Amino acid sequence: MSVTVEGNKVSGRRRREDGEESDGVSGKKDRPEPSRLESCLDQPMDSSGIHELVKYTPSQLAAKHYDADTTEPISCGLQTLEELLTWKRSEANPFNVAVVPLATREPPLASTSRRTLVSHDMMGGYLEDRFVQGTSVEAPYAFYHWQYIDIFNYFTHNMVTIPPAVWTSAAHKHGVVVIGTFITEWNDGANACEAFLKDEEAYRAVADKLVQISHYYGFDGWLINIENTLSEVAVKNTPLFLRYLTDQMHERVSGSQVLWYDSVIESGQLLWQNALNQSNRMFFDACDGFFTNYNWTEQNLEEMKEDSGIKGREADVYIGVDVFGRGEVVGGMLETNKALEIIRKHNFSTAIFAPGWVYESHDDKTEFRKNQDMFWALLSDYLYIHRPASPLPFISSFCQGFGKALYWRGKHETERSWFNLAAQEIQPLYYHTELEDQGWLRSRGCPQDAWNGGCSLLLEGLIPASHTSTVSANIFSLNIPLPSKILVSFIHKPSAGISVSLELKTTDASLCMDNHNVKLTRVQPEVLDEGHQLVSLFSQLCGNMNPGGWTIRCLQLELHGCTLREVGVSIQRRGDPQDTPFSCRVGEIMLLDVARLQVPSELVLGMCIYDVVWLRGVGTLTESTSPCLHLNATLRWDYSSKTVQHFRVYWRRLRGPDPRIPPGQLVLLGRAYSNLFRVTELEVPKPPGLLELVVEPVSRKGFLVPESQWGRRSLSYSADVTQ
């Protein structure tokens, strides 16, 4: 089918053509969620379409969940205790629900003796990351060194910080637990605490809402930060609140965590201890962990190490490190590693606060990747690599969730800068290694070219003349159980003068993974020629990939009772010994179980259109000479998320006011990373008209899903003659 891409349309927050700024979304939506369901049920399943009258009336969408100008879905927190206590699932934001489950990894959180928490605090929060479907931004902040951390905390000064779904999705893909923040501050915070900590009924009501919010939005717990004084009654009830919240979270959300921040003490005073001691242990004893303030000294750590009340729970004590280095602190900025060295010396966990310093403190945002990689390389000696452990398929095209263009199979799908952390894929190891005689090897994300998503993995370096053996570049550290027969797809672009081969390392699946000295066996999969039966089947399932300069290599591996531990490449110089600069761009690595090579048979079902908003705007169509018509609407459908990487959403004109104009081609609107998509600012012909909205599942394995399994829904519209 002929498909075009909707050019370089930037999803900007623009004013409407009539000059009004915000009444595109006004007021809290009175209609509860059941009515939304009814709006879908009202659309007959034996009919392919619905009809709408074009009315320019103020939207009834909840203003806090949708951008005022474009109706794009956005993430947000809750400001007051009243907002929290009146929170309802029926009025929540379905777009901010993280649908990616927490992946398995090795070691899991419970078995990690010295953990690393990252607390993301940046310029008030809810920046570009608030746009659930992504946005266009030239140089955004993103985090992608997930293999080093155990817990990700999204921090703002809203009373209730709900992590944007894009962060939860990216973290969960890597097995990282995500926690929101509940904070009270200043006089308003003190008043709120006196209200909800006055008795058991009050604190249980708050805890129940926090549990419901975490469960609904798909994240894993809370950092509790009481930054104001407490009365005698309130401080007495605080551990009871913590214990009840922790127990309820554990019951409702598997693997959840509730942490307490070092702030008030047992007397109710706001008095940061910069340590866990007798004055604040009552809070530690009531929850999963303790996050210290940042102005500690090594003496504090020595005293904690000898404290009998902490014995056996050292991993639950997170020593705070402010990367901005504010106040009398150890390390900070490019000396943050000094703080980690001392913390690990005493066998405690760490909480790294505001690592976005590497972005905020540098004016040249285009150097962000370089600065971020350098920062985490400084810390790497004191961090521990966690290995993805989910069964096959294992697939990554190295996308970091942003880029200068969006690629699909080596070609531009959209030609503009973009940011959407939901698109982030399993991240490789990033490093810089020195070889002998001034040789070197570096691994980094590069947006200049990609196979899928926003960047590829660039391996580059110098093989010195004296180096006659292969250079091994490790890409992934894993702990994946392998079936007996595996198909490997390896897509790359090597520079001239080198040969590149894929290299795997395995171990006996029966061996305990806690043993770091386990023996690894190097295996090189068999390269299959184009006529091989497996290659023919794989090509048939994937369709014509038109590699355009990329080398697509299919390999086969047969093993029994093995676990995959490492994936890398071997780089060998061709020709005479001489200093050889090289690069190898890796576009995608995919490992598949040969027994499961088939296209998903599932159909996109239950597709419906609701929350339609019509707006006037500035036209871009060639025939536009006056204010044009913009369609905004929500699509929802049913499809299993287990087999899908994302969905492509298209539209096309079936009929317009001029019957002489033939139906249009499918035009790509964007990608959806859940079973919801908000169509925004779609310029359509003036009424009467008929258009079709189409949803194509894109399978994780890259296998083409037949058009007969796509979802389709038509929408006819006509002018409202009463206006």
XYZ file of C-alpha atoms in Angstrom:
723
model
C 0.000 0.000 0.000
C 1.248 3.471 -0.841
C 2.077 5.426 2.314
C 3.325 8.961 2.781
C 4.666 10.648 5.884
C 3.149 13.828 7.218
C 6.178 15.950 6.335
C 7.899 17.960 9.022
C 4.825 18.820 11.026
C 6.104 19.927 14.423
C 3.840 19.147 17.315
C 4.164 22.608 18.812
C 2.075 24.303 21.435
C 0.591 26.954 19.119
C -2.116 29.501 19.637
C -5.248 29.048 17.648
C -5.776 31.202 14.594
C -8.548 33.153 16.303
C -6.079 34.356 18.953
C -7.557 32.485 21.910
C -4.876 30.897 24.042
C -6.436 28.316 26.260
C -10.141 27.675 25.875
C -9.338 24.714 23.633
C -9.223 22.893 26.977
C -11.133 24.400 29.824
C -12.228 23.204 33.172
C -12.287 19.809 34.787
C -14.050 17.154 32.817
C -17.442 16.353 34.295
C -17.808 13.148 32.326
C -16.432 10.125 34.238
C -14.534 7.252 32.668
C -17.617 5.007 32.268
C -18.990 7.571 29.816
C -15.817 7.241 27.768
C -16.376 3.510 27.660
C -19.940 4.119 26.667
C -18.733 6.424 23.893
C -16.893 3.439 22.450
C -19.763 1.076 23.067
C -22.054 3.544 21.318
C -20.036 2.962 18.157
C -21.617 -0.175 16.650
C -19.145 -2.987 16.125
C -20.900 -3.987 12.932
C -20.214 -0.504 11.563
C -16.821 0.782 10.504
C -17.501 4.425 11.271
C -19.074 7.177 13.322
C -20.521 10.585 12.486
C -19.640 13.937 14.070
C -21.110 17.418 13.787
C -18.402 20.079 13.578
C -18.911 22.355 16.567
C -16.399 24.929 17.786
C -17.298 24.557 21.426
C -14.870 24.630 24.368
C -13.373 21.241 25.064
C -14.550 19.277 28.071
C -11.175 17.556 28.428
C -9.527 17.894 31.857
C -7.196 20.884 31.526
C -4.481 19.331 33.701
C -4.255 16.223 31.487
C -4.253 17.880 28.036
C -2.326 20.770 26.538
C -4.554 23.828 26.356
C -3.797 24.696 22.731
C -3.369 21.341 21.018
C -5.185 18.833 23.325
C -1.987 16.742 23.440
C -1.993 14.444 26.496
C 0.424 15.527 29.226
C 1.689 14.206 32.556
C 1.287 16.191 35.764
C 1.337 15.890 39.536
C -1.107 16.839 42.293
C -0.709 20.117 44.154
C -2.797 19.795 47.309
C -4.043 17.328 49.882
C -7.580 17.905 48.641
C -6.551 16.920 45.109
C -5.015 13.738 46.468
C -7.969 12.751 48.638
C -10.470 13.373 45.823
C -8.417 11.505 43.189
C -10.484 8.969 41.232
C -9.534 6.402 38.640
C -12.443 7.601 36.524
C -10.896 11.099 36.337
C -7.273 9.973 35.980
C -5.178 10.334 32.833
C -5.218 7.060 30.853
C -2.422 8.333 28.595
C -0.010 8.493 31.551
C -0.426 4.809 32.392
C 2.863 2.959 31.899
C 2.087 -0.296 30.092
C 5.628 -1.747 30.187
C 5.950 -4.272 33.033
C 9.049 -4.376 35.218
C 11.532 -6.597 33.372
C 13.578 -9.242 35.137
C 17.267 -8.577 35.662
C 20.252 -10.097 37.395
C 20.833 -9.399 40.181
C 17.314 -8.335 41.220
C 16.858 -5.469 43.655
C 16.366 -7.734 46.665
C 19.713 -9.464 46.023
C 21.733 -6.300 45.408
C 23.816 -5.517 48.471
C 24.927 -2.018 47.430
C 22.258 -0.291 45.404
C 22.148 2.885 43.368
C 19.162 5.210 43.292
C 18.899 8.156 40.919
C 16.652 11.039 41.957
C 15.794 13.078 38.881
C 15.206 16.704 39.856
C 15.372 19.137 36.936
C 14.083 22.704 36.702
C 10.791 21.980 38.422
C 10.049 18.813 36.478
C 7.393 17.998 33.879
C 9.389 19.606 31.076
C 9.488 18.088 27.574
C 8.961 14.714 29.250
C 5.405 15.705 30.158
C 4.264 15.149 26.569
C 3.130 11.533 26.690
C 3.298 11.062 22.918
C 6.610 12.857 22.635
C 7.458 16.263 21.284
C 9.860 18.041 18.972
C 12.952 19.366 20.745
C 16.474 19.824 19.461
C 18.571 18.759 22.454
C 16.572 17.228 25.325
C 17.767 15.630 28.552
C 17.492 11.857 28.731
C 18.916 9.133 30.938
C 20.164 5.891 29.415
C 22.774 4.364 31.762
C 20.120 2.114 33.279
C 22.436 -0.870 33.738
C 24.113 0.968 36.638
C 21.066 1.811 38.750
C 18.399 0.007 40.770
C 15.771 2.662 41.510
C 14.676 5.786 39.619
C 12.889 8.534 41.540
C 11.088 11.344 39.723
C 11.268 14.381 42.003
C 9.432 17.699 41.892
C 8.023 20.051 44.515
C 4.434 19.134 43.724
C 2.886 17.519 46.774
C 2.340 14.328 44.759
C 4.766 13.730 41.911
C 3.484 11.101 39.491
C 6.331 9.965 37.216
C 5.633 10.621 33.522
C 4.824 7.339 31.820
C 7.707 7.773 29.386
C 10.197 7.503 32.267
C 8.471 4.489 33.799
C 8.403 2.707 30.444
C 12.113 3.292 29.788
C 13.116 2.243 33.305
C 10.911 -0.856 33.347
C 12.398 -2.122 30.084
C 15.704 -2.276 31.951
C 14.293 -3.754 35.175
C 14.636 -0.495 37.140
C 12.073 0.259 39.867
C 10.370 3.684 39.548
C 9.094 5.673 42.523
C 7.193 8.943 42.706
C 7.501 11.582 45.433
C 5.152 12.658 48.213
C 6.471 15.901 49.705
C 5.183 18.445 52.203
C 6.965 21.763 52.754
C 6.692 25.108 54.517
C 3.504 26.233 56.302
C 1.162 24.666 53.763
C 2.963 21.366 54.199
C 2.763 21.573 57.974
C -0.978 22.220 57.791
C -1.435 19.290 55.425
C 0.508 16.991 57.770
C -1.571 18.030 60.769
C -4.678 17.196 58.743
C -3.692 13.766 57.437
C -1.605 12.600 60.403
C -4.170 13.487 63.049
C -5.521 9.930 63.349
C -5.566 6.469 61.782
C -8.523 7.146 59.495
C -6.869 10.241 58.034
C -3.428 8.747 57.365
C -4.936 5.572 55.950
C -7.003 7.647 53.520
C -3.840 9.345 52.190
C -1.909 6.072 52.014
C -4.772 4.369 50.175
C -4.801 7.105 47.546
C -1.019 6.875 47.056
C -1.330 3.122 46.574
C -4.205 3.537 44.103
C -2.268 6.142 42.097
C 0.856 3.989 41.902
C -1.157 0.923 40.916
C -3.166 2.780 38.275
C -0.234 4.557 36.624
C 2.028 1.505 36.713
C 4.972 2.706 38.832
C 6.483 1.066 41.885
C 6.364 3.157 45.036
C 7.121 6.415 46.798
C 9.787 8.597 48.332
C 8.206 10.231 51.399
C 9.707 13.648 52.140
C 8.248 15.567 55.099
C 10.143 18.883 55.038
C 8.270 20.688 57.832
C 7.871 20.395 61.580
C 5.318 17.969 63.005
C 3.230 18.153 66.146
C 3.493 15.477 68.815
C 0.413 13.686 67.484
C 1.518 13.923 63.855
C 5.029 12.611 64.460
C 3.665 9.748 66.552
C 1.403 8.715 63.657
C 4.071 9.091 60.954
C 5.669 5.628 61.429
C 2.188 4.109 61.493
C 1.401 5.881 58.207
C 4.677 4.628 56.721
C 4.105 1.039 57.835
C 0.547 0.992 56.521
C 1.597 2.556 53.183
C 4.507 0.104 52.821
C 2.351 -2.934 53.610
C -0.365 -1.844 51.204
C 2.137 -1.119 48.429
C 3.711 -4.543 48.851
C 0.284 -6.132 48.651
C -0.816 -4.291 45.522
C 2.434 -3.706 43.566
C 4.980 -6.500 43.343
C 8.546 -5.347 44.014
C 7.434 -1.938 45.268
C 9.521 0.337 47.494
C 8.650 3.029 50.018
C 11.603 5.173 51.114
C 11.899 7.888 53.769
C 13.962 11.040 53.319
C 16.158 12.281 56.178
C 14.215 15.343 57.388
C 12.162 15.429 60.598
C 13.268 13.550 63.707
C 11.350 11.723 66.443
C 10.609 14.978 68.298
C 8.889 16.403 65.224
C 11.624 18.982 64.561
C 12.801 19.544 61.002
C 16.438 18.705 61.658
C 18.410 16.966 58.905
C 20.765 14.401 60.442
C 22.814 13.540 57.330
C 22.804 10.042 58.759
C 20.576 7.283 60.040
C 20.654 7.366 63.838
C 18.535 7.020 66.943
C 16.719 10.286 66.185
C 15.189 9.052 62.910
C 15.391 5.250 63.021
C 11.699 4.982 63.878
C 10.940 6.008 60.262
C 13.511 3.630 58.760
C 12.058 0.739 60.753
C 8.608 1.405 59.262
C 9.462 1.306 55.554
C 11.790 -0.149 52.916
C 14.668 2.292 53.040
C 16.212 5.566 54.160
C 17.597 8.356 51.927
C 20.055 10.541 53.875
C 20.570 14.244 53.430
C 23.719 15.297 51.568
C 25.973 16.986 54.166
C 27.374 13.790 55.688
C 30.965 13.087 56.595
C 32.884 9.845 56.583
C 32.542 9.802 60.350
C 28.753 9.605 59.916
C 29.204 6.519 57.756
C 31.609 4.923 60.223
C 29.122 5.435 63.049
C 26.292 3.965 60.990
C 28.416 0.954 60.109
C 28.802 0.177 63.805
C 25.131 0.793 64.614
C 23.489 -2.491 65.606
C 20.099 -1.153 64.535
C 21.255 -1.104 60.902
C 22.963 -4.500 60.831
C 21.554 -6.624 58.021
C 19.880 -3.654 56.330
C 22.890 -1.714 55.041
C 21.544 -2.045 51.481
C 18.407 -0.144 52.567
C 20.436 2.916 53.588
C 20.884 5.254 50.598
C 23.575 7.853 51.252
C 22.544 11.041 49.442
C 24.919 12.668 46.958
C 23.987 16.062 45.475
C 25.629 16.222 42.057
C 25.392 20.035 42.129
C 27.645 19.917 45.218
C 25.598 22.440 47.206
C 26.652 23.058 50.811
C 29.345 21.253 52.776
C 29.364 17.986 50.861
C 31.821 15.358 49.729
C 32.353 15.437 45.978
C 29.700 16.666 43.594
C 29.884 17.665 39.935
C 32.865 15.977 38.244
C 34.090 14.815 41.649
C 30.934 12.869 42.477
C 33.037 9.726 42.240
C 34.850 10.776 45.443
C 31.595 10.556 47.369
C 30.785 7.152 45.891
C 34.228 5.840 46.750
C 33.660 6.577 50.448
C 30.084 5.277 50.416
C 31.078 1.951 48.844
C 34.037 1.674 51.218
C 31.505 1.404 54.037
C 29.169 -0.890 52.066
C 26.134 1.388 51.833
C 23.783 2.095 48.963
C 23.749 5.537 47.377
C 21.148 8.026 46.163
C 22.489 10.253 43.386
C 20.459 13.466 43.380
C 20.081 15.628 40.249
C 22.518 13.950 37.827
C 20.898 16.201 35.231
C 23.623 18.630 36.315
C 25.553 17.363 33.293
C 22.811 18.899 31.132
C 21.881 21.995 33.112
C 25.435 23.186 33.728
C 26.601 23.161 30.108
C 25.387 25.807 27.678
C 26.130 23.688 24.622
C 23.347 21.092 24.843
C 24.554 19.433 21.640
C 27.443 18.014 23.716
C 25.025 16.360 26.136
C 25.721 12.757 25.144
C 29.476 13.309 25.473
C 29.124 14.980 28.887
C 26.720 12.380 30.208
C 28.891 9.457 29.106
C 31.932 11.097 30.718
C 30.070 11.658 34.004
C 28.850 8.070 34.339
C 32.250 6.728 33.278
C 33.734 8.571 36.295
C 31.290 6.736 38.571
C 31.460 3.341 36.891
C 34.125 1.895 39.223
C 31.631 2.224 42.091
C 28.525 1.042 40.249
C 27.414 -2.456 39.358
C 26.208 -3.696 36.009
C 22.771 -5.288 36.058
C 21.997 -7.781 33.320
C 18.666 -8.114 31.471
C 17.351 -11.616 32.175
C 14.075 -11.941 30.248
C 13.793 -14.920 27.850
C 14.137 -14.438 24.089
C 13.423 -12.544 21.961
C 16.195 -10.101 22.776
C 16.127 -7.076 20.477
C 17.711 -3.646 20.511
C 18.343 -0.984 17.927
C 19.993 1.185 20.637
C 17.466 4.038 20.459
C 17.947 6.422 23.396
C 14.501 7.969 23.085
C 15.492 11.059 21.095
C 17.192 11.978 17.851
C 17.581 14.330 14.911
C 15.237 12.181 12.824
C 13.099 9.112 13.379
C 14.318 6.105 11.413
C 12.651 2.925 10.287
C 14.837 0.314 8.613
C 17.588 2.768 7.853
C 15.347 5.434 6.291
C 13.750 8.573 7.679
C 10.221 8.039 8.921
C 10.075 11.669 10.074
C 12.682 14.337 9.391
C 12.693 16.443 12.526
C 14.226 16.348 15.977
C 12.098 14.411 18.436
C 11.985 13.233 22.047
C 9.990 10.348 23.494
C 11.556 8.136 26.153
C 8.878 5.504 25.533
C 10.791 4.735 22.312
C 14.002 3.986 24.204
C 15.279 0.432 23.732
C 17.552 -1.793 25.798
C 20.750 0.165 26.186
C 24.247 -1.186 25.522
C 27.422 -0.565 27.502
C 28.986 2.840 26.857
C 32.708 3.173 27.514
C 36.141 4.358 26.408
C 38.992 1.833 26.645
C 42.688 2.404 26.092
C 44.615 -0.188 24.066
C 48.391 -0.595 23.935
C 50.551 1.823 21.926
C 47.995 4.671 21.872
C 45.225 2.430 20.580
C 41.705 3.000 21.864
C 38.094 1.831 21.601
C 34.937 3.811 22.326
C 31.252 2.931 22.391
C 28.658 5.718 22.084
C 25.201 6.533 20.815
C 25.244 8.418 17.509
C 22.218 10.180 15.960
C 23.807 10.778 12.542
C 22.404 7.493 11.230
C 20.224 4.731 12.607
C 18.390 1.574 11.645
C 15.360 2.041 13.890
C 14.577 4.931 16.232
C 16.848 7.892 16.844
C 20.420 6.627 16.992
C 22.729 3.711 16.385
C 25.616 2.342 18.429
C 28.929 3.644 17.116
C 32.034 1.599 17.873
C 35.109 3.575 16.922
C 38.780 3.600 17.716
C 42.333 3.018 16.592
C 44.006 -0.358 16.125
C 47.755 0.266 16.560
C 50.187 -1.366 14.163
C 51.541 -3.509 17.005
C 48.119 -5.006 17.739
C 47.823 -8.161 15.639
C 44.899 -9.874 17.385
C 41.221 -8.937 17.158
C 39.741 -6.067 19.141
C 36.787 -7.235 21.217
C 34.040 -4.701 21.814
C 31.498 -5.791 24.419
C 28.009 -4.466 23.701
C 25.664 -6.144 26.194
C 26.054 -7.921 29.525
C 23.100 -10.286 29.881
C 21.765 -13.251 31.800
C 19.330 -14.717 29.267
C 18.377 -18.392 29.170
C 18.772 -19.732 25.640
C 16.658 -22.247 23.731
C 18.394 -24.952 21.753
C 18.279 -23.173 18.375
C 18.723 -19.423 17.931
C 18.524 -17.132 14.906
C 20.617 -13.974 15.190
C 20.140 -10.863 13.049
C 23.116 -8.485 13.049
C 22.749 -5.175 11.172
C 25.823 -2.961 10.891
C 27.942 -0.598 8.771
C 31.693 -1.205 9.073
C 34.305 1.208 7.790
C 36.802 0.134 5.134
C 39.846 -1.880 6.133
C 38.279 -4.018 8.856
C 36.237 -7.192 9.161
C 33.573 -7.498 11.837
C 32.034 -10.615 13.355
C 29.492 -11.134 16.099
C 30.733 -12.813 19.249
C 28.668 -14.314 22.069
C 29.734 -15.608 25.466
C 27.697 -18.221 27.313
C 27.826 -20.246 30.475
C 26.199 -23.385 31.833
C 22.602 -22.518 32.736
C 22.839 -24.625 35.911
C 25.588 -22.457 37.420
C 24.743 -19.932 40.117
C 24.868 -16.414 38.714
C 26.037 -15.005 42.053
C 29.423 -16.481 41.265
C 31.288 -13.667 39.491
C 34.118 -16.015 38.578
C 31.892 -18.226 36.435
C 33.664 -19.478 33.333
C 32.436 -18.017 30.052
C 32.600 -19.840 26.735
C 33.182 -17.801 23.575
C 30.946 -18.870 20.683
C 30.688 -17.491 17.162
C 27.366 -18.163 15.477
C 27.389 -19.702 12.014
C 26.862 -17.148 9.243
C 24.009 -18.270 6.965
C 24.017 -17.653 3.234
C 21.075 -16.058 1.460
C 19.728 -19.346 0.200
C 19.478 -20.936 3.633
C 15.983 -22.011 4.653
C 16.044 -19.888 7.838
C 17.184 -16.802 5.934
C 14.415 -17.265 3.392
C 11.826 -17.629 6.156
C 13.175 -14.595 8.025
C 13.171 -12.473 4.855
C 9.628 -13.534 4.067
C 8.448 -12.572 7.557
C 10.248 -9.212 7.545
C 9.486 -8.234 3.968
C 11.784 -6.232 1.747
C 14.133 -4.275 4.040
C 16.081 -2.333 1.339
C 19.178 -2.008 3.540
C 20.645 1.035 1.758
C 24.257 0.658 2.839
C 23.595 -1.473 5.899
C 24.900 -5.043 6.071
C 22.231 -7.469 7.251
C 23.734 -10.710 8.435
C 21.738 -13.742 9.607
C 23.461 -16.243 11.883
C 22.489 -19.484 13.555
C 23.493 -20.945 16.897
C 22.684 -24.352 18.372
C 23.296 -24.838 22.092
C 21.977 -26.923 24.947
C 21.455 -25.773 28.542
C 23.224 -22.435 28.153
C 22.763 -18.902 29.413
C 23.827 -15.931 27.298
C 26.131 -13.625 29.256
C 27.719 -11.271 26.730
C 27.121 -9.987 23.218
C 29.899 -8.194 21.403
C 31.785 -7.880 18.156
C 35.294 -8.818 17.120
C 37.047 -6.284 14.914
C 39.995 -7.419 12.813
C 42.255 -5.273 10.649
C 42.592 -6.277 7.019
C 45.900 -5.880 5.223
C 49.359 -4.969 6.461
C 50.020 -3.959 10.089
C 49.624 -0.213 10.439
C 47.789 2.207 12.696
C 44.188 1.702 11.582
C 41.391 4.113 12.562
C 38.049 2.340 12.349
C 34.348 2.657 13.000
C 31.506 0.198 13.024
C 27.953 1.476 13.274
C 25.668 -1.175 14.772
C 22.028 -0.695 13.796
C 20.307 -3.623 15.451
C 20.994 -6.925 17.182
C 18.190 -9.441 17.452
C 18.224 -12.955 18.946
C 15.177 -15.094 18.230
C 13.999 -18.552 19.198
C 13.798 -20.478 15.900
C 10.787 -22.388 17.250
C 8.830 -19.114 17.473
C 9.353 -17.591 14.061
C 5.846 -16.611 13.095
C 3.835 -13.459 12.544
C 1.423 -12.627 15.371
C -2.061 -13.730 14.342
C -3.802 -11.191 16.560
C -6.181 -8.610 15.111
C -6.499 -4.990 16.190
C -9.985 -5.041 17.702
C -12.388 -2.675 19.411
C -11.044 0.428 17.724
C -13.021 3.495 18.717
C -12.870 7.274 18.420
C -13.908 9.628 21.213
C -13.166 12.973 22.906
C -13.407 14.736 19.542
C -12.507 18.437 19.559
C -12.766 20.668 16.467
C -10.549 23.747 16.275
C -9.908 26.482 13.730
C -6.296 26.892 12.698
C -3.897 28.205 10.096
C -4.010 25.991 7.030
C -1.134 24.215 5.299
C -3.088 22.464 2.575
C -2.489 23.981 -0.857
C -6.148 24.789 -1.321
C -6.357 26.592 2.042
C -7.120 30.315 1.671
C -8.983 30.788 4.973
C -8.931 29.362 8.510
C -8.881 25.581 8.221
C -10.420 22.772 10.221
C -8.342 20.825 12.752
C -9.486 17.463 14.072
C -8.403 16.362 17.550
C -9.563 12.970 18.804
C -8.591 9.976 20.917
C -8.219 6.514 19.402
C -8.313 3.371 21.490
C -8.013 -0.269 20.470
C -7.346 -3.730 21.877
C -4.076 -5.524 21.133
C -1.566 -7.440 23.249
C 1.477 -5.351 24.176
C 3.706 -8.424 24.558
C 4.478 -8.838 20.861
C 4.376 -5.242 19.679
C 7.172 -2.676 19.578
C 4.857 0.201 18.749
C 1.869 1.076 16.556
C 1.832 3.307 13.499
C -1.234 5.508 13.262
C -2.332 6.792 9.847
C -5.173 8.771 8.350
C -6.497 9.264 4.850
C -9.261 11.245 3.228
C -11.982 9.050 1.776
C -14.326 11.777 0.589
C -14.475 15.563 0.776
C -16.894 18.270 -0.250
C -15.670 18.002 -3.848
C -16.552 14.506 -5.180
C -14.106 14.947 -8.090
C -11.115 14.652 -5.712
C -10.204 10.962 -5.316
C -9.465 9.341 -1.924
C -6.044 10.143 -0.518
C -3.128 7.923 0.422
C -2.404 6.814 3.963
C -0.475 9.538 5.797
C 1.501 8.695 8.925
C 0.383 10.645 11.985
C 2.813 9.147 14.476
C 3.741 6.226 16.671
C 1.839 4.985 19.694
C 3.529 3.027 22.470
C 0.293 1.913 24.088
C -3.239 1.169 22.901
C -4.117 4.872 22.971
C -3.291 7.690 20.587
C -4.362 11.303 20.563
C -4.783 12.762 17.088
C -3.906 16.453 17.370
C -4.077 19.355 14.960
C -4.938 17.151 11.998
C -5.900 19.454 9.145
C -8.869 17.971 7.299
C -11.042 19.216 4.405
C -13.999 21.395 5.233
C -17.287 19.567 5.857
C -18.908 17.487 4.685
C -16.169 14.877 4.682
C -15.274 11.280 5.344
C -11.876 10.123 6.614
C -10.344 6.895 7.868
C -8.017 6.322 10.808
C -5.801 3.232 10.657
C -3.629 1.465 13.261
C -0.784 -0.839 12.193
C 0.930 -3.027 14.821
C 4.729 -3.143 14.423
C 5.967 -6.390 15.923
C 9.015 -6.472 18.177
C 10.679 -8.947 15.838
C 10.158 -6.706 12.827
C 7.793 -9.178 11.155
C 5.239 -7.455 8.947
C 1.675 -7.674 10.203
C -0.759 -8.180 7.273
C -3.084 -5.276 6.542
C -6.027 -7.555 7.206
C -5.029 -7.486 10.897
C -4.763 -3.700 11.174
C -7.420 -1.619 12.890
C -9.612 0.765 10.885
C -12.320 3.245 11.768
C -13.970 5.844 9.562
C -15.279 9.198 10.710
C -17.764 11.230 8.713
C -18.464 14.809 9.641
C -20.760 17.580 8.600
C -21.317 21.215 9.489
C -23.531 22.074 12.422
C -26.236 24.167 10.761
C -27.368 25.514 14.141
C -24.112 27.439 14.654
